[in-house]
Short mmCIF file of C-alpha atoms in Angstrom, two decimals:
data_model
loop_
_atom_site.label_atom_id
_atom_site.label_comp_id
_atom_site.label_asym_id
_atom_site.label_seq_id
_atom_site.Cartn_x
_atom_site.Cartn_y
_atom_site.Cartn_z
CA MET A 1 -49.64 32.19 -23.22
CA PRO A 2 -52.11 31.63 -25.26
CA ASN A 3 -54.99 29.80 -23.90
CA ILE A 4 -57.41 28.35 -26.77
CA ASP A 5 -60.93 27.56 -25.53
CA LEU A 6 -62.10 24.43 -27.79
CA SER A 7 -65.45 24.99 -26.77
CA LYS A 8 -65.62 28.25 -28.70
CA THR A 9 -62.69 27.84 -30.94
CA PRO A 10 -62.68 25.14 -33.78
CA VAL A 11 -60.06 22.81 -33.40
CA ARG A 12 -58.74 23.37 -37.05
CA GLU A 13 -57.86 26.92 -36.14
CA LEU A 14 -55.95 25.76 -32.96
CA ASN A 15 -53.80 23.76 -35.12
CA ALA A 16 -53.51 26.30 -37.58
CA ALA A 17 -51.92 28.57 -35.10
CA LEU A 18 -49.94 26.07 -33.69
CA HIS A 19 -48.73 25.31 -37.40
CA ARG A 20 -47.75 28.97 -38.00
CA LEU A 21 -45.52 28.96 -34.87
CA THR A 22 -41.60 29.99 -36.17
CA PRO A 23 -38.46 28.61 -34.35
CA ASP A 24 -38.18 31.75 -32.78
CA THR A 25 -41.41 31.99 -31.12
CA ASN A 26 -41.94 33.28 -27.75
CA GLU A 27 -45.22 31.65 -27.28
CA THR A 28 -43.94 28.65 -25.78
CA LEU A 29 -46.61 27.73 -23.64
CA TRP A 30 -50.28 27.10 -24.54
CA THR A 31 -53.19 26.25 -22.97
CA VAL A 32 -56.11 24.09 -24.59
CA SER A 33 -59.17 24.22 -22.43
CA ASN A 34 -62.45 22.26 -22.84
CA PRO A 35 -61.47 19.86 -25.23
CA GLY A 36 -64.13 17.65 -24.83
CA GLY A 37 -62.88 14.73 -26.79
CA GLU A 38 -61.99 16.65 -30.07
CA HIS A 39 -59.93 14.50 -32.63
CA SER A 40 -56.69 15.46 -33.83
CA ILE A 41 -55.86 18.56 -30.81
CA ALA A 42 -52.19 19.58 -31.34
CA ALA A 43 -51.63 17.24 -34.39
CA GLY A 44 -48.63 18.07 -36.55
CA VAL A 45 -46.77 20.50 -34.50
CA ASP A 46 -43.53 21.23 -35.34
CA ALA A 47 -42.10 23.71 -32.87
CA ASP A 48 -40.43 23.47 -29.14
CA ILE A 49 -43.23 24.51 -27.22
CA THR A 50 -45.34 23.29 -24.70
CA ILE A 51 -48.88 22.29 -24.73
CA SER A 52 -51.24 21.71 -21.87
CA ILE A 53 -54.57 19.74 -23.04
CA GLN A 54 -57.21 20.35 -19.79
CA GLY A 55 -59.31 17.37 -20.18
CA ASN A 56 -59.84 14.46 -22.48
CA ALA A 57 -58.58 14.47 -26.06
CA GLY A 58 -60.62 12.34 -29.12
CA TYR A 59 -58.41 10.51 -31.87
CA TYR A 60 -54.76 11.40 -33.08
CA CYS A 61 -54.04 13.86 -30.32
CA GLY A 62 -50.28 14.98 -31.05
CA GLY A 63 -49.87 13.11 -33.93
CA MET A 64 -46.99 13.49 -35.90
CA ASN A 65 -45.67 15.44 -33.33
CA LYS A 66 -42.25 17.05 -33.78
CA GLN A 67 -40.15 18.75 -30.69
CA ALA A 68 -43.63 19.45 -28.55
CA THR A 69 -44.48 18.66 -25.32
CA ILE A 70 -47.71 17.95 -25.13
CA ILE A 71 -49.72 17.06 -21.58
CA VAL A 72 -52.92 15.47 -21.70
CA GLU A 73 -54.29 16.00 -18.07
CA GLY A 74 -56.90 13.41 -18.98
CA SER A 75 -57.22 10.56 -21.27
CA ALA A 76 -56.68 9.91 -25.09
CA GLY A 77 -58.38 8.63 -27.56
CA GLN A 78 -57.31 6.17 -30.17
CA GLY A 79 -53.72 6.88 -32.16
CA VAL A 80 -52.44 9.55 -29.52
CA GLY A 81 -49.13 10.23 -30.76
CA GLU A 82 -49.39 8.46 -33.99
CA ASN A 83 -46.29 8.99 -35.99
CA MET A 84 -44.73 10.94 -33.74
CA MET A 85 -40.92 12.03 -34.88
CA SER A 86 -39.82 13.72 -31.51
CA GLY A 87 -40.99 15.59 -28.60
CA PHE A 88 -42.81 14.39 -25.52
CA ILE A 89 -46.40 13.46 -25.04
CA HIS A 90 -47.64 12.47 -21.60
CA VAL A 91 -51.13 10.92 -21.08
CA LYS A 92 -52.25 11.58 -17.45
CA GLY A 93 -55.21 9.03 -17.86
CA ASP A 94 -55.66 6.13 -20.33
CA ALA A 95 -55.02 5.89 -23.70
CA SER A 96 -57.14 4.21 -26.55
CA GLN A 97 -55.93 1.91 -29.35
CA SER A 98 -52.88 2.46 -31.33
CA ALA A 99 -51.26 4.65 -28.90
CA GLY A 100 -47.69 6.14 -30.42
CA ALA A 101 -48.63 3.79 -33.38
CA THR A 102 -45.77 4.13 -36.40
CA GLY A 103 -43.89 6.46 -34.02
CA ARG A 104 -40.09 7.08 -35.25
CA GLY A 105 -39.03 9.66 -32.47
CA GLY A 106 -39.85 10.93 -29.28
CA ARG A 107 -41.43 9.63 -26.06
CA LEU A 108 -44.73 8.85 -25.07
CA ILE A 109 -45.78 8.60 -21.35
CA VAL A 110 -49.08 6.92 -20.31
CA ASP A 111 -50.07 6.94 -16.58
CA GLY A 112 -53.00 4.76 -16.89
CA ASN A 113 -53.57 1.63 -19.03
CA ALA A 114 -53.51 1.81 -23.20
CA SER A 115 -55.48 -0.18 -25.10
CA ALA A 116 -55.12 -2.81 -28.09
CA ARG A 117 -52.30 -2.19 -30.51
CA CYS A 118 -50.23 0.27 -28.36
CA GLY A 119 -46.79 0.81 -30.29
CA ILE A 120 -48.01 -1.09 -33.39
CA SER A 121 -45.42 -0.58 -36.18
CA MET A 122 -43.57 1.66 -33.87
CA LYS A 123 -39.92 2.65 -35.51
CA GLY A 124 -37.75 4.55 -33.10
CA ILE A 125 -40.23 5.97 -30.71
CA ASP A 126 -39.94 5.35 -26.77
CA ILE A 127 -43.33 4.07 -24.78
CA VAL A 128 -43.90 3.82 -21.37
CA VAL A 129 -47.08 2.86 -20.11
CA LYS A 130 -47.53 2.62 -16.31
CA GLY A 131 -50.96 0.44 -16.24
CA ASP A 132 -51.71 -2.49 -18.62
CA ILE A 133 -51.48 -2.30 -22.27
CA GLY A 134 -54.20 -4.57 -24.77
CA HIS A 135 -53.60 -7.10 -27.39
CA LEU A 136 -51.32 -7.01 -30.43
CA SER A 137 -49.31 -4.21 -28.88
CA ALA A 138 -45.88 -3.34 -30.76
CA PHE A 139 -47.18 -5.72 -33.48
CA MET A 140 -44.31 -5.29 -36.21
CA GLY A 141 -42.37 -3.06 -34.09
CA GLN A 142 -39.52 -1.94 -36.11
CA ASN A 143 -37.08 -0.24 -33.67
CA GLY A 144 -37.53 1.92 -30.08
CA ARG A 145 -38.44 0.77 -26.88
CA LEU A 146 -41.78 -0.38 -25.17
CA VAL A 147 -42.24 -0.48 -21.16
CA VAL A 148 -44.99 -1.55 -19.45
CA PHE A 149 -45.52 -1.70 -16.02
CA GLY A 150 -48.85 -4.03 -15.68
CA GLU A 151 -50.05 -6.57 -17.85
CA ALA A 152 -49.74 -7.12 -21.64
CA GLY A 153 -52.76 -8.65 -23.67
CA ASP A 154 -52.43 -11.36 -26.51
CA ALA A 155 -50.17 -11.69 -28.95
CA LEU A 156 -47.54 -9.53 -27.81
CA GLY A 157 -44.93 -8.08 -30.32
CA ASP A 158 -46.71 -10.21 -33.01
CA SER A 159 -44.10 -10.02 -36.29
CA LEU A 160 -41.61 -8.38 -34.34
CA TYR A 161 -38.78 -6.78 -35.70
CA GLU A 162 -36.14 -4.97 -33.68
CA ALA A 163 -38.08 -3.02 -31.37
CA HIS A 164 -37.23 -3.66 -27.50
CA ILE A 165 -40.15 -4.95 -25.20
CA TYR A 166 -39.98 -4.57 -21.23
CA VAL A 167 -43.02 -5.72 -19.23
CA ARG A 168 -43.28 -5.96 -15.47
CA GLY A 169 -46.60 -7.96 -15.36
CA PRO A 170 -47.84 -10.96 -16.98
CA VAL A 171 -48.14 -11.53 -20.61
CA ALA A 172 -51.03 -12.98 -21.99
CA SER A 173 -49.59 -14.56 -24.90
CA LEU A 174 -46.74 -13.88 -27.15
CA GLY A 175 -47.24 -13.18 -31.15
CA ALA A 176 -45.36 -14.87 -34.01
CA ASP A 177 -41.56 -14.76 -33.83
CA CYS A 178 -41.71 -12.86 -30.36
CA ILE A 179 -39.89 -14.56 -27.64
CA GLU A 180 -38.69 -13.77 -24.07
CA LYS A 181 -35.05 -13.11 -23.78
CA GLN A 182 -32.24 -12.53 -21.51
CA MET A 183 -32.43 -9.26 -19.45
CA ARG A 184 -28.55 -8.57 -19.44
CA ASP A 185 -27.17 -5.50 -17.67
CA GLU A 186 -27.28 -3.53 -20.74
CA HIS A 187 -30.82 -3.67 -21.23
CA LYS A 188 -31.13 -2.94 -17.30
CA ALA A 189 -29.06 0.31 -18.16
CA GLU A 190 -31.34 1.00 -20.83
CA LEU A 191 -34.41 0.38 -18.79
CA HIS A 192 -33.02 2.50 -15.94
CA GLU A 193 -32.31 5.21 -18.68
CA LEU A 194 -35.85 4.89 -19.84
CA LEU A 195 -37.14 5.07 -16.37
CA LYS A 196 -35.28 8.02 -15.15
CA ALA A 197 -36.74 9.71 -18.39
CA SER A 198 -40.23 9.19 -17.26
CA GLY A 199 -39.40 10.48 -13.44
CA GLU A 200 -39.76 6.64 -12.40
CA ALA A 201 -36.03 5.73 -11.63
CA PHE A 202 -35.75 3.96 -8.38
CA LYS A 203 -39.29 3.77 -7.91
CA VAL A 204 -39.67 0.69 -9.69
CA ASP A 205 -36.91 -1.98 -9.95
CA VAL A 206 -35.44 -2.79 -13.21
CA SER A 207 -35.09 -6.49 -12.03
CA ASP A 208 -38.85 -6.79 -12.08
CA PHE A 209 -38.89 -6.63 -15.79
CA ARG A 210 -38.93 -9.36 -18.14
CA ARG A 211 -37.66 -8.49 -21.96
CA TYR A 212 -39.18 -9.60 -25.25
CA GLY A 213 -37.69 -9.57 -28.59
CA SER A 214 -37.59 -10.92 -32.10
CA ALA A 215 -36.36 -14.52 -32.67
CA ARG A 216 -35.62 -13.09 -36.21
CA LYS A 217 -37.30 -16.27 -37.90
CA LEU A 218 -39.56 -14.67 -40.22
CA TYR A 219 -37.13 -12.01 -41.51
CA ASN A 220 -36.78 -14.08 -44.79
CA PHE A 221 -39.67 -16.57 -45.95
CA ASN A 222 -38.77 -19.61 -45.22
CA ILE A 223 -41.54 -22.64 -46.17
CA ASP A 224 -40.85 -24.26 -43.01
CA ASN A 225 -42.16 -21.28 -41.05
CA ALA A 226 -45.56 -20.78 -43.38
CA GLY A 227 -47.33 -21.65 -40.15
CA ALA A 228 -46.17 -18.80 -38.37
CA TYR A 229 -46.76 -15.94 -40.72
CA MET B 15 -67.47 4.03 -39.45
CA CYS B 16 -71.18 4.31 -38.42
CA GLY B 17 -71.47 6.00 -34.69
CA ILE B 18 -73.40 3.89 -32.05
CA ALA B 19 -74.26 5.37 -28.88
CA GLY B 20 -76.71 4.29 -25.93
CA LEU B 21 -77.51 5.22 -22.64
CA PHE B 22 -79.03 3.26 -19.66
CA ILE B 23 -80.38 5.79 -16.91
CA LYS B 24 -80.19 4.15 -13.15
CA ASP B 25 -81.49 7.22 -11.57
CA PRO B 26 -85.53 7.72 -12.42
CA LYS B 27 -84.89 11.87 -12.12
CA LEU B 28 -83.00 11.52 -15.23
CA GLU B 29 -85.37 9.41 -17.43
CA PRO B 30 -87.22 12.46 -18.65
CA GLN B 31 -84.16 13.71 -20.54
CA LEU B 32 -83.41 10.29 -21.86
CA GLY B 33 -84.51 11.71 -25.32
CA ALA B 34 -82.64 15.04 -25.12
CA LEU B 35 -79.65 13.16 -23.90
CA LEU B 36 -79.66 10.28 -26.83
CA SER B 37 -80.18 13.04 -29.41
CA LYS B 38 -77.22 15.15 -28.07
CA MET B 39 -75.18 12.00 -28.33
CA THR B 40 -75.99 11.41 -31.76
CA ALA B 41 -75.23 14.91 -32.76
CA THR B 42 -71.22 14.39 -32.27
CA LEU B 43 -71.70 11.36 -34.31
CA CYS B 44 -72.90 12.73 -37.40
CA SER B 45 -69.50 12.73 -38.99
CA ARG B 46 -69.18 8.91 -38.58
CA GLY B 47 -72.66 8.02 -40.42
CA PRO B 48 -74.39 10.45 -42.48
CA ASP B 49 -76.40 8.33 -44.25
CA SER B 50 -79.32 7.53 -42.10
CA ALA B 51 -80.03 7.15 -38.00
CA GLY B 52 -82.37 5.29 -35.74
CA PHE B 53 -83.31 5.47 -32.37
CA ALA B 54 -84.78 2.72 -30.01
CA ILE B 55 -86.47 4.37 -26.97
CA TYR B 56 -87.55 1.96 -23.90
CA SER B 57 -90.68 4.00 -22.26
CA ALA B 58 -93.21 3.19 -20.01
CA GLY B 59 -95.16 0.08 -20.81
CA GLN B 60 -98.44 -1.60 -19.66
CA ASP B 61 -98.78 -5.25 -18.53
CA GLY B 62 -100.47 -6.88 -21.17
CA LYS B 63 -100.03 -4.08 -23.80
CA THR B 64 -97.94 -4.27 -26.92
CA LYS B 65 -96.72 -1.59 -28.27
CA LEU B 66 -96.31 -1.75 -32.52
CA THR B 67 -94.56 1.08 -34.25
CA ILE B 68 -95.06 0.87 -38.02
CA ALA B 69 -93.55 2.94 -41.04
CA GLY B 70 -94.51 3.25 -44.71
CA PRO B 71 -92.47 2.64 -47.55
CA THR B 72 -91.50 6.62 -47.83
CA PRO B 73 -91.53 9.51 -45.66
CA ALA B 74 -94.47 10.87 -47.76
CA TYR B 75 -96.51 7.71 -47.10
CA ASP B 76 -99.46 8.63 -44.83
CA ILE B 77 -99.03 6.59 -42.27
CA GLU B 78 -101.33 8.04 -39.74
CA THR B 79 -104.25 6.90 -42.16
CA ALA B 80 -102.84 3.40 -42.23
CA ALA B 81 -102.37 3.32 -38.36
CA LYS B 82 -106.02 4.55 -37.87
CA ARG B 83 -107.17 1.79 -40.47
CA LEU B 84 -105.18 -0.72 -38.42
CA ARG B 85 -106.60 0.13 -35.70
CA ASP B 86 -110.29 0.14 -36.90
CA ALA B 87 -110.33 -3.07 -37.86
CA VAL B 88 -108.32 -4.82 -34.95
CA ALA B 89 -109.06 -2.40 -31.83
CA PRO B 90 -111.26 0.53 -32.39
CA LYS B 91 -110.19 2.34 -29.29
CA ALA B 92 -106.66 1.93 -29.15
CA PRO B 93 -104.16 4.64 -28.98
CA VAL B 94 -102.15 5.82 -31.99
CA ALA B 95 -99.38 8.21 -31.76
CA THR B 96 -97.68 9.51 -35.04
CA HIS B 97 -94.09 10.53 -34.95
CA TYR B 98 -93.10 12.03 -38.61
CA SER B 99 -92.72 8.91 -40.69
CA HIS B 100 -93.97 6.32 -37.78
CA ALA B 101 -97.05 5.53 -35.76
CA VAL B 102 -97.10 3.61 -32.71
CA LEU B 103 -100.35 1.63 -31.81
CA THR B 104 -100.91 0.55 -28.36
CA LEU B 105 -102.69 -3.09 -28.64
CA ALA B 106 -103.60 -5.53 -26.11
CA SER B 107 -100.96 -8.45 -26.49
CA GLU B 108 -103.19 -10.62 -27.76
CA GLN B 109 -104.42 -8.81 -30.75
CA ILE B 110 -101.04 -8.33 -32.46
CA PRO B 111 -101.34 -11.74 -34.32
CA LYS B 112 -104.47 -10.30 -35.57
CA ALA B 113 -102.78 -6.99 -36.26
CA LYS B 114 -99.96 -8.51 -38.31
CA ALA B 115 -102.30 -10.66 -40.22
CA TRP B 116 -104.67 -7.58 -41.19
CA LEU B 117 -101.31 -5.66 -42.09
CA GLU B 118 -99.97 -7.94 -44.14
CA ALA B 119 -103.25 -8.71 -46.04
CA ASN B 120 -104.53 -5.23 -46.46
CA LEU B 121 -101.24 -3.05 -46.43
CA PRO B 122 -98.31 -4.89 -47.25
CA GLU B 123 -96.48 -2.21 -47.83
CA VAL B 124 -96.83 -1.17 -44.28
CA ASP B 125 -93.31 -2.33 -42.26
CA ILE B 126 -93.39 -3.36 -38.55
CA VAL B 127 -90.27 -1.62 -37.21
CA SER B 128 -90.88 -2.83 -33.72
CA GLU B 129 -92.90 -4.88 -31.07
CA GLY B 130 -92.85 -4.74 -27.48
CA GLN B 131 -94.09 -3.71 -24.08
CA ARG B 132 -91.96 -0.96 -23.93
CA LEU B 133 -89.77 -0.62 -27.45
CA GLU B 134 -90.52 2.06 -29.80
CA ILE B 135 -88.12 2.26 -32.57
CA PHE B 136 -87.97 5.32 -35.26
CA LYS B 137 -85.12 5.41 -37.93
CA GLU B 138 -85.09 7.12 -41.16
CA VAL B 139 -82.51 7.99 -44.17
CA GLY B 140 -80.91 11.23 -43.71
CA ASP B 141 -78.81 13.71 -41.53
CA PRO B 142 -78.99 12.04 -38.22
CA ASP B 143 -79.47 15.58 -36.54
CA ASP B 144 -82.59 15.91 -39.12
CA VAL B 145 -83.62 12.60 -38.40
CA ALA B 146 -83.79 13.11 -34.46
CA ALA B 147 -85.59 16.44 -34.89
CA LEU B 148 -88.13 15.37 -37.26
CA PHE B 149 -89.15 12.50 -34.81
CA GLY B 150 -89.11 14.49 -31.84
CA ILE B 151 -86.61 12.46 -30.17
CA GLY B 152 -85.42 15.18 -27.72
CA GLY B 153 -88.84 15.31 -25.91
CA MET B 154 -89.05 11.74 -25.23
CA SER B 155 -88.61 9.91 -21.96
CA GLY B 156 -87.75 6.10 -20.83
CA THR B 157 -85.37 4.35 -19.09
CA HIS B 158 -82.88 3.43 -21.81
CA GLY B 159 -82.15 3.98 -25.58
CA ILE B 160 -79.89 3.01 -27.95
CA THR B 161 -78.99 4.88 -31.09
CA HIS B 162 -77.11 4.35 -34.70
CA THR B 163 -75.61 7.11 -37.37
CA ARG B 164 -75.04 4.88 -40.33
CA MET B 165 -72.45 4.92 -43.04
CA ALA B 166 -73.80 2.61 -45.56
CA THR B 167 -71.26 -0.32 -46.48
CA GLU B 168 -73.05 -3.83 -46.94
CA SER B 169 -76.45 -2.72 -48.17
CA ALA B 170 -78.54 0.12 -49.83
CA VAL B 171 -79.18 3.21 -47.90
CA SER B 172 -82.90 3.03 -47.42
CA THR B 173 -84.89 3.22 -44.10
CA ASP B 174 -85.22 -0.79 -44.17
CA GLY B 175 -80.95 -0.62 -43.99
CA ALA B 176 -81.54 1.72 -40.85
CA HIS B 177 -80.62 0.36 -37.18
CA PRO B 178 -81.56 -0.46 -35.03
CA PHE B 179 -82.76 -3.64 -35.93
CA SER B 180 -85.58 -5.25 -33.98
CA THR B 181 -86.17 -9.35 -34.54
CA GLY B 182 -87.99 -9.98 -31.45
CA ALA B 183 -90.30 -8.47 -29.16
CA ASP B 184 -88.63 -5.57 -27.00
CA GLN B 185 -85.18 -6.60 -28.37
CA CYS B 186 -82.95 -4.32 -30.83
CA LEU B 187 -79.17 -4.10 -31.78
CA VAL B 188 -77.10 -1.42 -33.16
CA HIS B 189 -74.28 -2.65 -34.90
CA ASN B 190 -70.79 -0.75 -35.74
CA GLY B 191 -68.67 -3.22 -38.24
CA SER B 192 -69.08 -5.48 -41.09
CA LEU B 193 -69.75 -9.19 -40.71
CA SER B 194 -68.27 -11.54 -43.36
CA ASN B 195 -70.44 -14.62 -42.66
CA HIS B 196 -73.86 -13.00 -42.55
CA ALA B 197 -75.14 -14.53 -46.03
CA SER B 198 -74.89 -18.08 -44.69
CA LEU B 199 -75.88 -17.22 -41.32
CA ARG B 200 -78.72 -15.68 -42.81
CA ARG B 201 -79.76 -18.76 -44.70
CA MET B 202 -79.37 -20.89 -41.66
CA LEU B 203 -81.71 -18.37 -39.67
CA GLU B 204 -84.31 -18.53 -42.08
CA ARG B 205 -84.29 -22.40 -42.21
CA GLU B 206 -84.60 -21.98 -38.13
CA GLY B 207 -87.62 -19.49 -38.99
CA ILE B 208 -86.28 -16.19 -38.09
CA LYS B 209 -87.32 -13.78 -40.70
CA ILE B 210 -84.74 -11.18 -42.15
CA LYS B 211 -86.30 -8.92 -44.01
CA THR B 212 -83.33 -6.91 -45.63
CA GLN B 213 -79.83 -7.57 -47.08
CA ASN B 214 -77.96 -5.89 -44.24
CA ASP B 215 -75.68 -7.96 -42.28
CA SER B 216 -76.78 -6.24 -38.92
CA GLU B 217 -80.04 -7.40 -39.01
CA VAL B 218 -78.73 -10.98 -39.35
CA ALA B 219 -76.80 -10.40 -36.08
CA ALA B 220 -80.08 -9.32 -34.62
CA GLY B 221 -81.89 -12.26 -35.89
CA TYR B 222 -79.06 -14.78 -34.64
CA LEU B 223 -79.31 -13.13 -31.28
CA THR B 224 -83.27 -13.56 -31.14
CA LYS B 225 -82.85 -17.07 -32.15
CA GLN B 226 -80.39 -17.72 -29.34
CA MET B 227 -82.72 -16.25 -27.10
CA ARG B 228 -85.65 -18.29 -28.03
CA SER B 229 -83.56 -21.13 -27.65
CA GLY B 230 -83.46 -20.13 -23.90
CA GLN B 231 -79.96 -18.39 -23.79
CA SER B 232 -79.90 -15.47 -21.28
CA LEU B 233 -79.20 -11.97 -23.75
CA GLU B 234 -75.59 -12.28 -22.39
CA GLY B 235 -75.14 -16.07 -23.23
CA ALA B 236 -76.75 -15.14 -26.59
CA LEU B 237 -73.81 -12.53 -27.00
CA LYS B 238 -71.30 -15.04 -25.64
CA SER B 239 -72.15 -17.21 -28.55
CA SER B 240 -72.02 -14.49 -31.32
CA LEU B 241 -68.25 -14.56 -30.26
CA ASN B 242 -67.86 -18.16 -31.80
CA ASP B 243 -70.39 -17.98 -34.62
CA LEU B 244 -70.10 -14.54 -36.17
CA ASP B 245 -67.24 -13.52 -38.26
CA GLY B 246 -66.13 -10.09 -38.83
CA PHE B 247 -65.87 -6.52 -37.10
CA PHE B 248 -68.63 -5.85 -34.83
CA THR B 249 -68.91 -3.52 -32.11
CA PHE B 250 -72.89 -4.21 -30.87
CA VAL B 251 -74.89 -2.79 -28.59
CA VAL B 252 -78.56 -4.58 -27.29
CA GLY B 253 -81.49 -3.41 -25.40
CA THR B 254 -84.15 -5.59 -24.00
CA GLU B 255 -86.79 -4.98 -22.04
CA LYS B 256 -85.13 -4.44 -18.98
CA GLY B 257 -81.48 -4.67 -20.02
CA PHE B 258 -78.45 -3.20 -21.82
CA GLY B 259 -75.67 -4.87 -23.24
CA VAL B 260 -72.16 -4.30 -25.02
CA LEU B 261 -69.90 -6.71 -26.96
CA ARG B 262 -67.15 -5.77 -29.27
CA ASP B 263 -65.28 -8.43 -31.43
CA PRO B 264 -62.08 -10.23 -30.18
CA ILE B 265 -59.78 -7.93 -32.48
CA ALA B 266 -61.95 -4.96 -31.27
CA CYS B 267 -61.33 -3.25 -34.42
CA LYS B 268 -64.34 -0.76 -33.83
CA PRO B 269 -63.87 1.94 -31.51
CA ALA B 270 -65.99 1.99 -28.21
CA VAL B 271 -65.72 4.07 -25.19
CA MET B 272 -68.07 3.78 -22.02
CA ALA B 273 -68.89 5.85 -19.05
CA GLU B 274 -70.91 5.15 -15.15
CA THR B 275 -72.10 7.41 -12.80
CA ASP B 276 -74.53 6.88 -10.22
CA GLN B 277 -77.18 7.98 -12.33
CA TYR B 278 -76.53 6.00 -15.70
CA VAL B 279 -74.08 4.03 -17.89
CA ALA B 280 -73.27 5.34 -21.28
CA PHE B 281 -71.92 3.92 -24.47
CA ALA B 282 -70.51 5.81 -27.63
CA SER B 283 -67.96 5.19 -30.61
CA GLU B 284 -66.20 8.40 -29.44
CA TYR B 285 -65.63 9.88 -25.98
CA LYS B 286 -66.81 13.31 -27.69
CA SER B 287 -70.43 11.73 -27.83
CA LEU B 288 -70.28 11.24 -24.00
CA ALA B 289 -68.75 14.74 -23.33
CA GLY B 290 -72.03 16.42 -22.75
CA LEU B 291 -73.55 13.89 -20.35
CA PRO B 292 -74.31 15.10 -16.80
CA GLY B 293 -71.28 14.72 -14.42
CA ILE B 294 -69.22 13.12 -17.02
CA SER B 295 -66.28 14.88 -15.28
CA SER B 296 -66.34 12.91 -12.56
CA ALA B 297 -67.72 9.75 -14.32
CA LYS B 298 -65.85 6.51 -14.38
CA VAL B 299 -64.53 6.35 -18.43
CA TRP B 300 -63.17 3.20 -19.66
CA GLU B 301 -62.63 1.08 -23.06
CA PRO B 302 -64.62 -2.11 -23.28
CA LYS B 303 -62.51 -5.19 -23.28
CA PRO B 304 -62.59 -7.32 -26.67
CA ALA B 305 -64.78 -10.39 -26.44
CA THR B 306 -66.16 -9.24 -23.23
CA VAL B 307 -69.71 -9.17 -22.47
CA TYR B 308 -70.81 -5.85 -20.34
CA PHE B 309 -74.29 -6.19 -19.19
CA TRP B 310 -77.02 -4.03 -17.29
CA GLU B 311 -80.45 -4.50 -16.17
CA ARG B 312 -83.27 -2.61 -14.19
CA THR B 313 -83.63 -4.04 -11.13
#
C-alpha cells in the first residue's frame, strides 16, 4: 500500500513508479497525499490498480488512463481523464474544463459540476456529471455517452457525430447539427445501465432525462448547410 | 500561457501578509510565464496625496538619484522610497501635473509605472521569483494586489511590456490571453486621448477600461462593455483603489480558479497557486463563468 506524499515527492517520481508497475503487481492500492493542485497526477497509468488522491488535483489528472481506478477526493483541474482508454476516474468535487476530452473508453464520474467543453471530441468514454456542465460540451463527440444530472451550457453537442447525450436539466442552447431526439426504451435501458454503474440506479428517474444527438446533416459537405459549419 | 493571480483581503489581520502571500502565489506560476513579472500593491494611502511610481530604462539606471532630483524640483520634503529599479514618490495630489511635466522635460527616459493614492506597481523582466525578491514584495502589506508572470506573445520582452498595466489613477490590469483587435482599438483610444505607451495588447485593454470609466461607467460596467468591444482571448484581473474584479471572455479559453473565505477572495490561473493560502482547505473554490463579471469592493 504505497503512500506518496506530493509535498515531499515530485509528481514525476510518483508517475515513474506507477509506470513501472507490471501486470502481476501486488501494489494495487496507492494513496497520494497533499496533491496541492499538481499537474498530471497519475497520468499514463496502465495497470489494474486503485489510486486515491487525497485532495485537489491540477491539470490532466489521470490523463491517458488505462485500467486504473483513480479517485480524486477533491476537485480536478483542466483535462481530467483526457484521452482515457479504459478504467475509471471518480472526481468527488468539481472538474474544470475539458473533462474526459477525447476519451476512448472507461468511465469518468464527476460528483460536482464540470466546466466548459466537457467530453469535447469524446470517442468512446462514458461521462456522468452529477451537477452542471459548461458550454461547448461534447463538441465533435464521436462515440460514447455523456450523462448530466443538472444543466448544460451553450452549444451542447456542436458538430456532433455519434456520441449519446442525456441531460436532465435545461440546456442553454444546442450547437450546430445537435438536436433533441426521442427517448425510446432502448435509450432508457442504456441510461439505466450507466446510472447503475455510477451507483445512482433508482435514485434518479431515467424518464426525467432528455436525449440529444446528431442530426447528421454535417457528415458530408453540402453547400446548403454552409452557414452551419 | 502567462500566469495571473490576485488577492483581495477582507480581514485586516491578513493585510501585513499581502506581499508574502502574493509572492508565494506567483512562485507556483513561474512555469506559466518565465519572461517577466509584475506586482500591483494597494497599500495605505493618505487623503490628498498621490504616489508616483517611476522606473528607468534599465535596472542599472540610478532611479534613486532621478527620484530625488524630481523631488527637489517639485516638493523638496516629499518622501521617496526606492525598491530595486523603481522609486515611489508621495506627493500632494496637486503637484502631480508639475511632476509629470518636469520628468518629461528633464528625465524623458524615466517612465511613470503607476499613479494613485494607494497603488504601487513593480515590474521587471526575469524569473518571477527573482523579480519578487528583488523588489522585496514579500515584506509589503496592503489590502489587495494583483500579479502577473508573463510569457511574451504579442510584444517584446521588456519592462515596458510587463504587466500590470496602469492607464488611470489607482487602476491596473493583468491579462492572460491575446487580443485580435488591439491595433484598431489602440487607434480609437489614441484619438480619444488615452495614451498607450507600448505595443502590448494588454495595455490596450487597460486603456479601454480607463476610457470607459472616464466616460462615467463603473468598473463593472466597463468590464461588461469589453465583452462587446474586445475580440480575442482574455482573462482579466483588475484593481481599483477599493475594488478587485475578474472577467473572462465568452469562450473562456484561459484558465481561472477562484477561492473565497471569510478572510479573502483569491484568483489564480491554476489551483496550485491558491494551495498555499491560509484556510484554503475549507475555502469555497470555483471556476468563474465565461462572460460574467466578478467584483468585490472594500466597504
